[in-house]
Amino acid sequence: MYRIVKRKELNPTVTLIEVDAPRVAAKAKAGQFVILIPDEGGERIPLTVAGCDRDRGTVTVIFQIVGATTEKLNAKREGDFIHDFAGPLGRPTVVEGFRRVAVIGGGVGCAIALPVARALREAGAEVHSVVGFRNRDLVILEDEFRAVSSVMKIMTDDGSYGEKGLVTDALRALIESGAEYDEVIAIGPLVMMKFVCRLTAEYGIKTVVSMNPIMIDGTGMCGGCRLTVGGEMKFACVDGPDFDGHLVDFDEAMKRGSVYREKERAAHEAACRLLRAGENNG
Amino acid sequence: MADMNPKKHEMPSQEPAVRARNFDEVALGYTAEIARAEAARCLSCKNPPCVGGCPVNINIPAFIKKLAEGDDEGAYGVIAEYSSLPAVCGRVCPQESQCEALCVRGKKGEPVAIGRLERYAADAHREKKARGEAEAAAAPEKNGRRVAVVGSGPAGLTCAGDLARAGYDVTVFEALHTPGGVLVYGIPEFRLPKAIVAEEIAGLSDLGVTFETNTVIGRTVSVDELLEDGYEAVFIGTGAGLPRFMGIPGENLNGVFSANEFLTRINLMKAYKEGADTPVMRPKKVAVVGGGNVAMDAARCALRLGADEVSIVYRRSETELPARAEEVEHAKEEGVVFRLLTNPVRILGDGNMFVSGIECVRMELGEPDASGRRRPVTVEGSEFTIDCDCVIMAIGTSPNPLIRTTTPGLDCERWGGIRADDAGATSREGVFAGGDAVTGAATVILAMGAGKTAAAAIDEYIKNK
């Protein structure tokens, strides 16, 4: 059992929890993930490590409430326990040897992009950050990004905060204005990563993306997380989760992500009804 | 005088039409009366050939004699001296090619039903224990020396059990949230109820074995860190868990699963139960590619999830099917269709990237290949399509690379297996390995045999240090 030592709602659908897991905290690096099960008998879900405190022995994960399991996780409070918490899994993001890197985060993907930006900065790179959200209410981790970025652009779809537009608009402007990037790292919705890659391909800038497909075990056993990268089958859990974005078949990954969508929607609605009933009773 | 009936006693089981729609255990086991009668068929050979066929050398005539005398608990005691998992072995061992294949009675008629008797003895003990009539095994006196076991499948559990009985302080590390390895994620409930696996693991805990789940050796902790941490030896029993695919077009369509994924969702995550958090597709027409025990398990699970039509697609003929004869028989009885001498060439999808069919070619058998089996050869122009909404790939697994890529100096084969000598010693001092991690995918009992051999070698190694 793994205790939640801190919990903070970053926006109405995104929550941060800091979990007591010393062994994972001792090893986890930016880009790696954990698999957790909120309660006994529950579903295993992969969540990327958003940070860790080696002294306190804690690991921070930030998750978006998208289904029944994240709903149950979100219902837990400080002092509550998570039944299972395994990691760190996957390969760490390569952060060494860069002069200047653009880090692109979209929505809750910013939670994963932040530790990468931080690690790049600690490894000596100059970091330009472009973060995108649907609107002002959903903006997360702004101060944290500013602290590690020499250039910072916030984009919103509706222009309610930062600039109106897509992250690709801001990235194109930065590239056009002469910022020379050794690498671009994009973490967010598949469609965002796809279009960032399309843009950087025009300019010939190496681009790394972090994939987060459906998986069960996270150790290479199920093969559910397989992707096509450069025409070859890869498992996100052991070969990734980072891949050369110019080689990833995003259209296939998007279709694969939808396999349980109807069942997930039904489960999510059932969980919401249950939680509402619980609140009314409590 | 032994009962000279040439036939072994049938084991009661659920009717095929009924069991094909539920996940309850298929075979119901011998009653006390049947067990007694079957035990009476044993000749109590002075030099029993059956023992030589058992990878863990159980004194088979001795336990059968106890059963014939009505001493069920005594029979269990004999088996438990050799095996940490009798209730498991009695169910999933291929006895027909091991102990029973060598039984003298088998020369004129059927061999003694050794597997069914082993199962009976283990079940009788478990039921007695549940009623509070049998004692849990007392934890042996500890010698204060620590051994780490990586992986809690059959190899790891056997190694841990033998070392614990010899007084070692054993910790088993498991990457998943439940111990048992392939016994819990792979083999389905209807062949090996999970409560029985849990009970066998509880028996090891009674012996003083500690289980640490959610610990991925090679990620959470490395093998070298275990050695630095004071474990005097490490046994690697991580199995062969990486699924293979065929490399044909369409394998990433929705509705194509590795048998590992399909079975793990059902067995470990209990997705077959109403209200389970983990989803599983409930397909209507399923093609399972492969002819081994895992293929049979996947096919029979698909039926139980409510599929209308399930077929096994296998490129060789019935004689070459690697699955146990009993599993093939059970699958047929339940209505699984066998499309033999058939090989998939591509998987077809609908507009939404879901599976709509599988294109196959017919095969014929040519000259024997390296495995000694006749090589299947494509019949030109024989393409045809099987309609289906789900394809399950059950064509084998390879060892997981996590340990070999994070343990410097650990010699491995090119195909990924860890190199170990007959006693299980690897190229690293104090590091032993056995089971599928060394041999590639094989059987539960062979892994148990390797775990047992390695336990003896570890004991020897630590004593001589």
XYZ file of C-alpha atoms in Angstrom:
747
model
C 0.000 0.000 0.000
C 1.268 3.431 -0.941
C 0.129 6.506 0.977
C -0.886 9.750 -0.692
C 1.067 12.402 1.202
C -0.145 15.384 -0.811
C -3.042 16.074 -3.145
C -3.784 19.196 -5.147
C -6.366 19.901 -7.833
C -4.586 21.792 -10.587
C -7.755 22.460 -12.557
C -11.238 20.965 -12.609
C -10.107 17.827 -14.439
C -6.436 17.526 -13.512
C -5.136 16.456 -10.094
C -1.648 16.110 -8.639
C -0.832 13.475 -6.036
C 2.437 12.866 -4.247
C 2.791 9.226 -3.249
C 5.037 7.606 -0.669
C 7.039 5.102 -2.762
C 10.723 5.298 -1.770
C 12.019 2.603 -4.100
C 10.414 4.221 -7.137
C 11.506 7.686 -6.004
C 15.119 6.535 -5.719
C 15.208 5.512 -9.368
C 12.661 7.476 -11.391
C 13.933 9.805 -14.110
C 12.142 12.236 -16.402
C 10.155 10.434 -19.083
C 9.560 7.238 -17.099
C 6.190 6.062 -15.840
C 4.528 4.053 -13.105
C 1.605 1.629 -13.184
C -0.870 1.978 -10.374
C -4.070 0.349 -9.175
C -6.170 2.617 -6.942
C -8.001 -0.145 -5.050
C -7.705 -3.923 -4.820
C -9.103 -5.634 -7.890
C -8.977 -2.436 -9.940
C -7.499 -1.632 -13.315
C -3.772 -1.104 -13.906
C -3.168 2.316 -15.434
C 0.100 3.855 -16.614
C 0.881 7.389 -15.440
C 4.036 9.286 -16.247
C 6.198 10.476 -13.388
C 5.799 14.229 -12.952
C 8.541 14.511 -10.345
C 10.110 12.799 -7.391
C 11.634 13.764 -4.090
C 14.428 11.331 -3.299
C 14.849 12.630 0.282
C 11.191 12.276 1.143
C 10.881 9.089 -0.878
C 7.881 10.362 -2.798
C 6.780 10.292 -6.419
C 4.442 12.870 -7.938
C 1.979 11.957 -10.653
C -0.475 14.292 -12.340
C -3.519 12.770 -13.979
C -6.536 13.841 -15.942
C -9.901 12.407 -14.992
C -10.828 10.524 -18.145
C -12.413 7.271 -17.004
C -13.658 5.180 -14.138
C -10.212 4.403 -12.741
C -8.933 7.990 -12.737
C -12.276 8.950 -11.198
C -11.614 6.528 -8.328
C -8.057 7.809 -7.990
C -9.326 11.362 -7.844
C -11.723 10.451 -5.036
C -8.785 9.622 -2.762
C -7.601 12.215 -0.249
C -4.326 12.950 1.520
C -3.561 10.073 3.881
C -5.485 7.566 1.751
C -3.687 4.628 0.177
C -3.106 3.454 -3.370
C -3.185 -0.333 -3.477
C -0.419 -0.926 -6.009
C 2.264 1.357 -7.416
C 5.048 -0.120 -9.571
C 7.916 1.516 -11.379
C 9.810 3.290 -12.678
C 9.003 1.756 -16.070
C 10.133 2.609 -19.585
C 13.333 4.322 -20.654
C 14.187 7.781 -19.355
C 14.127 10.704 -21.780
C 17.561 11.536 -23.206
C 18.414 14.994 -21.840
C 22.201 15.144 -22.195
C 24.181 16.868 -24.897
C 21.810 19.571 -26.112
C 22.450 23.282 -26.522
C 18.882 24.436 -27.041
C 15.633 22.443 -26.951
C 12.008 23.411 -27.497
C 9.660 21.601 -25.124
C 6.060 21.494 -26.318
C 3.338 20.538 -23.834
C -0.351 20.129 -24.529
C -2.982 19.955 -21.774
C -2.197 17.378 -19.115
C 0.867 16.426 -21.204
C 2.476 19.479 -19.608
C 2.746 17.456 -16.411
C 5.131 15.113 -18.209
C 6.829 17.835 -20.225
C 7.749 19.802 -17.105
C 10.154 17.260 -15.544
C 11.713 16.796 -18.990
C 12.209 20.562 -19.327
C 13.658 20.660 -15.833
C 16.043 17.766 -16.508
C 17.172 19.372 -19.776
C 17.878 22.597 -17.958
C 19.813 20.770 -15.229
C 21.827 19.019 -17.951
C 22.846 22.411 -19.298
C 20.441 23.024 -22.176
C 18.593 26.233 -22.838
C 14.874 25.451 -22.785
C 12.137 27.200 -24.775
C 8.701 26.077 -23.637
C 5.452 26.241 -25.572
C 2.421 25.071 -23.636
C -1.122 24.881 -24.946
C -4.531 24.571 -23.289
C -8.155 24.798 -24.390
C -8.801 27.839 -22.189
C -7.621 29.884 -19.216
C -9.283 27.644 -16.596
C -7.256 24.647 -17.697
C -3.799 26.238 -17.514
C -1.485 24.269 -15.197
C 2.134 24.514 -14.028
C 2.746 27.951 -15.569
C 5.141 29.168 -12.852
C 7.026 25.891 -12.851
C 7.594 26.108 -16.611
C 8.692 29.737 -16.401
C 11.279 28.802 -13.766
C 13.134 26.507 -16.178
C 12.529 28.244 -19.522
C 14.353 31.174 -21.086
C 11.455 31.634 -23.507
C 7.902 30.712 -22.568
C 4.775 30.810 -24.741
C 1.290 30.014 -23.503
C -1.339 29.291 -26.121
C -5.080 28.835 -25.643
C -7.599 27.672 -28.230
C -9.974 30.516 -27.404
C -7.422 33.219 -26.587
C -8.664 33.553 -22.998
C -5.065 33.448 -21.783
C -1.655 33.877 -23.426
C -1.966 33.961 -27.185
C -4.867 32.593 -29.201
C -3.814 29.695 -31.376
C -2.146 26.310 -31.426
C 1.247 25.309 -30.065
C 2.367 24.738 -33.645
C 1.706 28.438 -34.406
C 4.021 29.499 -31.589
C 6.662 26.915 -32.456
C 6.693 27.998 -36.102
C 7.088 31.628 -35.043
C 10.019 30.742 -32.768
C 11.746 28.731 -35.481
C 11.117 31.466 -38.057
C 12.493 34.104 -35.705
C 15.817 32.243 -35.739
C 15.794 30.054 -32.644
C 17.943 27.069 -33.594
C 16.854 23.930 -31.815
C 18.943 20.781 -31.508
C 15.745 18.967 -30.718
C 12.040 19.442 -30.129
C 10.267 17.364 -27.472
C 6.484 17.204 -27.806
C 4.222 15.712 -25.148
C 0.468 15.934 -25.311
C -2.541 14.659 -27.249
C -1.654 12.432 -30.227
C -3.079 14.897 -32.697
C -0.939 17.700 -31.275
C 2.208 15.560 -31.420
C 1.369 14.562 -34.981
C 1.140 18.182 -36.134
C 4.237 19.265 -34.211
C 6.120 16.484 -36.016
C 4.712 17.535 -39.363
C 5.941 21.084 -38.706
C 9.416 20.127 -37.487
C 9.833 17.760 -40.435
C 9.561 20.824 -42.696
C 12.527 22.343 -40.894
C 14.438 19.092 -40.416
C 14.521 19.367 -36.611
C 14.803 16.084 -34.724
C 11.643 15.574 -32.654
C 10.952 13.241 -29.770
C 7.426 12.363 -28.654
C 6.211 10.529 -25.542
C 3.602 7.864 -26.307
C 1.019 6.760 -23.779
C -0.984 3.904 -25.323
C -3.219 1.335 -23.631
C -1.163 -1.186 -21.666
C -1.634 -3.674 -18.848
C 1.640 -4.745 -17.295
C 4.103 -2.084 -18.472
C 6.973 -4.588 -18.618
C 6.664 -5.936 -22.157
C 4.334 -8.786 -21.420
C 1.028 -7.908 -23.030
C 2.019 -6.210 -26.262
C -1.119 -4.075 -26.039
C 0.968 -0.915 -26.274
C 2.459 -1.775 -29.656
C 3.019 0.987 -32.170
C 4.412 1.225 -35.656
C 7.632 3.255 -35.615
C 9.623 3.488 -38.835
C 7.625 0.559 -40.200
C 8.564 -1.686 -37.277
C 6.491 -2.935 -34.362
C 7.603 -1.370 -31.067
C 6.286 -1.742 -27.515
C 5.876 1.663 -25.836
C 6.479 0.190 -22.365
C 9.944 -1.250 -22.987
C 11.149 0.361 -26.235
C 9.761 3.787 -25.253
C 7.741 5.648 -24.188
C 9.898 8.162 -26.131
C 10.211 7.695 -29.888
C 11.455 9.623 -32.901
C 8.259 11.479 -33.739
C 9.002 11.583 -37.435
C 8.808 7.787 -37.558
C 5.663 7.232 -35.456
C 2.432 6.201 -37.205
C 0.130 8.567 -35.298
C -3.021 7.718 -37.240
C -2.690 4.086 -36.247
C -1.945 5.023 -32.621
C -5.101 7.167 -32.519
C -7.241 4.300 -33.800
C -5.664 1.867 -31.345
C -6.450 4.221 -28.487
C -10.154 3.955 -29.256
C -10.605 0.194 -28.880
C -12.335 0.278 -25.495
C -13.835 3.755 -25.823
C -17.461 2.711 -25.593
C -16.883 0.489 -22.608
C -14.804 3.209 -20.958
C -17.521 5.786 -21.452
C -20.097 3.464 -19.872
C -17.767 2.694 -16.948
C -16.996 6.372 -16.471
C -20.671 7.261 -16.335
C -21.335 4.445 -13.875
C -18.473 5.650 -11.654
C -19.784 9.229 -11.751
C -23.248 8.084 -10.737
C -21.737 6.079 -7.890
C -19.654 9.002 -6.681
C -22.577 11.419 -6.884
C -24.698 8.972 -4.914
C -21.885 8.762 -2.360
C -21.682 12.539 -2.063
C -25.422 12.847 -1.611
C -25.361 10.245 1.116
C -22.325 11.730 2.815
C -2.644 -57.452 -5.197
C -3.129 -54.607 -7.599
C -6.407 -54.062 -9.414
C -5.580 -55.265 -12.955
C -8.292 -53.289 -14.772
C -6.523 -52.006 -17.932
C -8.460 -48.707 -17.896
C -7.769 -45.801 -15.568
C -10.714 -44.268 -13.755
C -12.392 -41.404 -15.553
C -12.319 -38.053 -13.797
C -15.748 -36.460 -13.370
C -16.000 -33.178 -15.281
C -18.517 -30.550 -16.318
C -20.514 -31.327 -19.481
C -18.891 -29.655 -22.525
C -21.956 -27.613 -23.503
C -22.305 -26.261 -19.963
C -18.655 -25.570 -19.211
C -18.039 -23.822 -22.555
C -20.091 -20.936 -21.141
C -18.647 -20.649 -17.643
C -15.224 -20.102 -16.087
C -15.604 -22.772 -13.370
C -13.114 -25.594 -13.294
C -13.699 -28.139 -16.060
C -12.396 -31.235 -14.301
C -13.996 -31.908 -10.945
C -11.400 -34.285 -9.525
C -11.626 -37.775 -8.102
C -13.822 -38.529 -5.128
C -12.201 -40.369 -2.204
C -13.679 -43.658 -3.459
C -12.402 -43.252 -7.018
C -8.974 -42.184 -5.743
C -8.741 -45.251 -3.552
C -9.749 -47.518 -6.440
C -7.335 -45.889 -8.876
C -4.495 -46.049 -6.338
C -5.089 -49.782 -6.135
C -4.007 -50.088 -9.790
C -0.409 -49.165 -8.862
C 2.016 -52.101 -8.833
C 4.371 -50.411 -6.307
C 7.318 -51.266 -8.547
C 10.614 -51.758 -6.728
C 12.437 -49.682 -9.321
C 9.648 -47.353 -10.331
C 10.209 -45.955 -13.841
C 7.551 -43.259 -13.280
C 9.799 -41.359 -10.814
C 12.417 -40.954 -13.540
C 9.816 -39.170 -15.647
C 9.087 -36.565 -12.981
C 11.210 -33.409 -13.230
C 10.992 -32.986 -9.443
C 11.437 -36.733 -8.655
C 8.341 -37.222 -6.522
C 8.313 -40.657 -4.865
C 5.207 -41.635 -6.783
C 4.653 -45.241 -5.577
C 5.034 -44.077 -1.965
C 2.299 -41.456 -2.179
C 0.003 -43.738 -4.141
C 0.468 -46.457 -1.536
C -0.665 -44.037 1.168
C -3.761 -43.217 -0.904
C -4.549 -46.910 -1.356
C -4.362 -47.268 2.413
C -6.757 -44.374 2.847
C -4.079 -42.082 4.308
C -4.690 -38.950 2.218
C -2.712 -36.686 4.515
C 0.230 -39.068 4.451
C 0.118 -39.047 0.650
C 0.189 -35.256 0.629
C 3.149 -35.315 3.020
C 5.139 -37.490 0.597
C 4.413 -35.184 -2.377
C 5.148 -32.032 -0.381
C 8.659 -33.275 0.353
C 9.427 -32.905 -3.352
C 6.988 -30.359 -4.752
C 5.987 -26.883 -3.622
C 2.945 -26.859 -5.906
C 1.171 -30.225 -5.860
C -2.332 -28.897 -6.557
C -0.952 -27.007 -9.557
C 1.060 -29.925 -10.971
C -1.809 -32.340 -10.535
C -3.742 -30.079 -12.898
C -1.352 -28.714 -15.491
C 1.558 -31.167 -15.797
C 1.735 -33.115 -19.072
C 1.766 -36.426 -17.172
C 1.060 -38.368 -20.357
C 4.555 -37.535 -21.598
C 6.285 -37.731 -18.200
C 5.519 -40.025 -15.236
C 2.527 -41.761 -16.799
C 4.408 -42.352 -20.066
C 6.840 -44.574 -18.154
C 4.283 -46.387 -15.973
C 4.569 -50.164 -16.285
C 0.780 -50.472 -16.411
C 0.824 -48.429 -19.592
C 2.463 -51.272 -21.502
C -0.736 -53.351 -21.437
C -3.540 -50.851 -21.116
C -3.633 -47.414 -19.559
C -1.074 -46.167 -17.033
C -2.031 -45.356 -13.452
C -3.662 -41.888 -13.376
C -0.762 -40.404 -11.414
C -1.672 -36.795 -12.182
C -5.272 -37.203 -11.076
C -4.123 -38.901 -7.866
C -1.646 -36.114 -7.153
C -4.421 -33.608 -7.628
C -6.685 -35.600 -5.327
C -4.071 -35.713 -2.546
C -3.387 -31.981 -2.795
C -7.090 -31.078 -2.865
C -7.882 -33.374 0.056
C -5.154 -31.662 2.088
C -6.362 -28.193 1.140
C -9.933 -29.002 2.094
C -8.764 -30.459 5.369
C -6.701 -27.366 6.052
C -9.708 -25.164 5.276
C -11.734 -27.130 7.823
C -8.956 -26.584 10.356
C -8.146 -30.291 10.491
C -4.692 -30.116 8.939
C -1.778 -28.124 10.265
C -0.038 -25.466 8.238
C 3.552 -26.476 7.601
C 5.735 -25.202 10.439
C 8.340 -22.628 9.377
C 11.734 -24.282 9.548
C 14.499 -22.858 11.710
C 16.238 -20.078 9.808
C 19.957 -20.163 9.092
C 20.141 -16.383 8.790
C 21.243 -16.344 5.165
C 19.267 -14.408 2.592
C 18.421 -15.379 -0.982
C 16.476 -13.279 -3.515
C 14.190 -14.940 -6.042
C 13.174 -12.869 -9.051
C 9.797 -13.832 -10.466
C 7.020 -15.730 -8.707
C 6.088 -18.205 -11.416
C 6.608 -21.963 -11.134
C 10.434 -21.794 -11.233
C 10.685 -19.047 -8.608
C 8.076 -20.547 -6.274
C 9.753 -23.965 -6.355
C 13.204 -22.514 -5.771
C 11.854 -20.370 -2.911
C 10.043 -23.310 -1.314
C 13.062 -25.606 -1.372
C 15.387 -22.912 -0.012
C 12.936 -21.958 2.733
C 12.666 -25.603 3.772
C 16.486 -25.664 3.960
C 16.368 -22.714 6.389
C 17.115 -19.786 4.078
C 15.505 -16.407 4.461
C 13.910 -16.050 1.017
C 12.354 -12.961 -0.576
C 10.465 -13.350 -3.853
C 10.202 -10.231 -6.031
C 7.266 -9.969 -8.436
C 6.711 -7.218 -11.026
C 2.930 -7.602 -11.089
C 0.563 -6.895 -8.213
C -0.214 -10.573 -7.551
C 2.295 -13.410 -7.167
C 2.051 -16.534 -9.301
C 3.433 -15.524 -12.689
C 1.972 -17.531 -15.552
C -0.132 -19.497 -13.055
C -2.208 -16.364 -12.432
C -1.969 -14.328 -15.626
C -1.763 -17.121 -18.193
C -3.488 -20.357 -17.243
C -7.257 -19.777 -17.055
C -9.470 -20.222 -14.032
C -11.271 -23.196 -15.582
C -7.998 -25.141 -15.762
C -6.344 -23.848 -12.619
C -8.544 -21.946 -10.162
C -6.745 -18.873 -8.831
C -7.819 -19.671 -5.267
C -5.694 -22.813 -5.516
C -2.655 -20.839 -6.664
C -3.207 -18.374 -3.815
C -3.407 -21.280 -1.392
C -0.111 -22.762 -2.625
C 1.512 -19.333 -2.239
C 0.080 -19.017 1.263
C 1.733 -22.365 1.991
C 5.084 -20.834 1.022
C 4.405 -17.831 3.250
C 3.804 -20.312 6.089
C 7.315 -21.616 5.400
C 8.601 -18.078 5.955
C 8.956 -16.898 2.333
C 8.425 -13.131 1.899
C 6.711 -11.836 -1.254
C 7.356 -8.332 -2.563
C 4.959 -7.473 -5.350
C 5.101 -4.367 -7.611
C 8.880 -4.708 -7.743
C 10.328 -4.811 -11.234
C 13.856 -6.190 -10.970
C 15.942 -4.373 -13.553
C 13.939 -1.185 -13.026
C 12.882 -0.714 -9.396
C 15.963 -2.564 -8.117
C 18.797 -4.178 -10.095
C 20.258 -7.639 -9.586
C 23.526 -6.020 -8.483
C 21.691 -3.945 -5.893
C 20.137 -7.127 -4.492
C 23.621 -8.629 -4.101
C 24.936 -5.414 -2.512
C 21.918 -5.431 -0.233
C 23.052 -8.638 1.460
C 21.329 -11.336 -0.565
C 23.975 -14.031 -0.888
C 22.499 -15.426 -4.075
C 19.880 -14.404 -6.629
C 17.713 -16.814 -8.610
C 16.258 -15.440 -11.847
C 13.012 -17.123 -12.810
C 11.502 -14.385 -14.920
C 9.985 -16.666 -17.522
C 9.384 -15.939 -21.162
C 6.809 -13.220 -21.130
C 7.389 -11.203 -24.294
C 4.741 -12.023 -26.904
C 5.714 -12.735 -30.505
C 3.781 -11.553 -33.508
C 3.949 -12.949 -37.044
C 5.099 -9.804 -38.795
C 2.184 -9.893 -41.260
C 0.150 -6.848 -42.359
C -2.756 -5.873 -40.138
C -1.382 -7.023 -36.792
C -1.932 -3.608 -35.231
C -5.634 -3.519 -36.097
C -8.047 -3.217 -33.188
C -9.186 -6.703 -32.278
C -5.750 -8.296 -32.700
C -4.320 -9.353 -29.349
C -1.364 -11.317 -28.146
C -2.572 -14.357 -26.224
C -0.726 -12.831 -23.260
C -2.830 -9.680 -23.374
C -6.119 -11.503 -23.910
C -5.415 -14.022 -21.143
C -4.005 -11.429 -18.722
C -7.109 -9.274 -19.053
C -9.274 -12.306 -18.330
C -7.240 -14.208 -15.734
C -5.200 -11.674 -13.791
C -7.508 -8.677 -14.198
C -10.771 -10.709 -14.018
C -12.222 -8.844 -16.975
C -14.655 -11.719 -17.589
C -16.584 -10.775 -14.462
C -19.466 -8.322 -14.645
C -18.426 -4.982 -13.209
C -14.658 -5.540 -13.575
C -12.711 -2.306 -14.045
C -10.471 -3.784 -16.734
C -12.153 -4.020 -20.119
C -11.921 -6.965 -22.499
C -13.367 -7.226 -25.980
C -16.206 -9.735 -26.252
C -15.797 -10.835 -29.852
C -18.278 -12.871 -31.890
C -15.968 -14.687 -34.296
C -12.462 -15.404 -33.159
C -9.421 -16.845 -34.913
C -6.639 -18.025 -32.604
C -3.327 -18.458 -34.406
C -1.130 -21.224 -32.972
C -1.458 -24.793 -31.764
C 0.002 -24.897 -28.262
C -1.589 -24.991 -24.821
C -1.751 -21.198 -24.773
C -3.717 -21.228 -28.037
C -6.166 -23.740 -26.538
C -6.514 -21.579 -23.409
C -7.201 -18.455 -25.472
C -9.737 -20.249 -27.684
C -11.616 -21.693 -24.734
C -11.626 -18.316 -22.954
C -13.084 -16.693 -26.071
C -15.924 -19.227 -26.054
C -16.606 -18.486 -22.422
C -16.777 -14.760 -23.135
C -19.686 -15.577 -25.422
C -18.155 -15.952 -28.884
C -20.337 -17.726 -31.459
C -17.438 -19.199 -33.389
C -13.860 -19.827 -32.318
C -11.275 -21.453 -34.525
C -7.685 -22.526 -34.093
C -5.590 -21.627 -37.128
C -2.490 -23.832 -37.258
C -0.045 -24.286 -40.094
C 0.773 -27.928 -39.524
C -1.499 -30.971 -39.085
C -3.167 -32.420 -36.019
C -0.244 -34.746 -35.195
C 2.097 -31.772 -34.854
C -0.162 -29.776 -32.495
C 2.132 -28.935 -29.562
C -0.762 -28.701 -27.087
C -1.490 -31.537 -24.688
C -3.862 -34.112 -26.173
C -6.258 -33.520 -23.273
C -6.434 -29.775 -23.996
C -7.095 -30.374 -27.691
C -9.796 -32.880 -26.782
C -11.426 -30.465 -24.342
C -11.336 -27.645 -26.888
C -12.966 -29.845 -29.534
C -15.673 -31.037 -27.153
C -16.495 -27.438 -26.358
C -16.883 -26.579 -30.026
C -13.591 -25.001 -31.032
C -13.090 -25.486 -34.780
C -9.634 -26.646 -35.899
C -8.471 -25.132 -39.172
C -5.318 -27.142 -39.676
C -2.694 -26.775 -42.421
C -3.750 -23.159 -42.593
C -1.440 -20.170 -42.299
C -2.424 -16.490 -42.006
C -0.899 -14.103 -44.540
C -2.625 -10.889 -43.524
C -5.311 -9.541 -41.258
C -8.060 -7.512 -42.889
C -9.650 -4.445 -41.341
C -12.842 -2.458 -41.784
C -12.803 1.285 -42.380
C -12.377 1.979 -38.664
C -9.295 -0.156 -38.278
C -11.155 -2.988 -36.537
C -10.541 -6.587 -37.648
C -12.965 -7.928 -40.269
C -11.211 -11.113 -41.326
C -8.008 -13.019 -41.745
C -6.595 -14.051 -45.085
C -4.966 -17.466 -45.024
C -3.304 -19.939 -47.341
C -3.522 -23.716 -47.262
C -0.373 -25.621 -46.376
C 0.876 -29.121 -47.054
C 3.572 -31.028 -45.221
C 6.954 -31.390 -46.906
C 10.279 -32.772 -45.728
C 11.134 -32.830 -41.980
C 12.690 -29.580 -40.705
C 15.224 -28.939 -37.923
C 12.604 -29.782 -35.274
C 12.072 -33.192 -36.869
C 8.510 -32.263 -37.803
C 7.471 -32.121 -41.443
C 7.850 -28.601 -42.716
C 4.620 -26.893 -43.785
C 4.773 -25.595 -47.364
C 2.363 -23.073 -48.888
C -0.056 -24.352 -51.530
C 0.236 -21.707 -54.257
C -2.958 -19.856 -55.114
C -4.893 -21.280 -52.161
C -5.726 -17.928 -50.517
C -9.041 -17.711 -48.714
C -10.568 -15.526 -46.029
C -11.985 -16.403 -42.619
C -14.487 -13.820 -41.362
C -13.738 -12.768 -37.804
C -13.750 -9.724 -35.541
C -10.860 -10.840 -33.358
C -7.485 -12.469 -33.960
C -5.416 -13.812 -31.071
C -1.736 -14.477 -31.691
C -0.571 -17.485 -29.670
C 2.627 -18.277 -31.532
C 5.059 -18.175 -28.640
C 6.903 -15.840 -26.319
C 10.513 -14.829 -25.706
C 12.359 -13.964 -22.486
C 11.949 -10.431 -21.184
C 15.038 -8.290 -21.866
C 14.801 -6.228 -18.631
C 17.211 -8.306 -16.542
C 19.727 -9.091 -19.259
C 20.016 -5.443 -20.284
C 20.498 -4.238 -16.703
C 22.822 -6.931 -15.312
C 26.388 -6.420 -16.590
C 28.342 -9.618 -17.169
C 25.279 -11.873 -17.410
C 25.837 -14.000 -20.523
C 22.803 -14.574 -22.702
C 21.915 -16.421 -25.873
C 21.292 -14.481 -29.058
C 17.565 -15.188 -28.844
C 17.464 -13.669 -25.358
C 17.667 -16.643 -23.002
C 19.990 -16.434 -19.999
C 22.930 -18.836 -20.291
C 23.033 -21.227 -17.314
C 24.695 -24.591 -16.693
C 22.800 -27.736 -15.719
C 22.731 -26.632 -12.078
C 21.410 -23.180 -12.987
C 24.651 -21.238 -12.424
C 25.060 -18.241 -14.749
C 28.187 -16.347 -15.810
C 27.799 -14.135 -12.731
C 28.900 -15.435 -9.353
C 25.980 -15.905 -7.011
C 23.427 -15.461 -9.796
C 21.415 -18.516 -10.827
C 18.626 -18.858 -13.367
C 16.104 -21.419 -14.524
C 12.801 -22.059 -16.235
C 11.588 -20.325 -19.388
C 14.071 -17.464 -18.829
C 16.792 -20.006 -19.694
C 15.073 -22.506 -21.984
C 12.508 -20.343 -23.747
C 8.802 -21.107 -23.391
C 8.249 -24.625 -22.002
C 6.060 -26.161 -19.293
C 5.245 -25.431 -15.662
C 6.834 -28.638 -14.415
C 10.083 -28.164 -16.344
C 10.378 -24.712 -14.795
C 9.718 -26.260 -11.399
C 12.431 -28.831 -12.027
C 14.873 -26.050 -12.894
C 13.884 -24.127 -9.761
C 14.498 -27.224 -7.684
C 17.906 -27.928 -9.223
C 18.939 -24.301 -8.752
C 17.825 -24.337 -5.103
C 20.175 -27.260 -4.453
C 22.990 -25.476 -6.288
C 22.377 -22.256 -4.345
C 22.461 -24.183 -1.058
C 25.753 -25.765 -2.112
C 27.177 -22.412 -3.264
C 26.322 -20.571 -0.054
C 27.556 -23.378 2.211
C 30.911 -23.419 0.406
C 31.361 -19.678 0.305
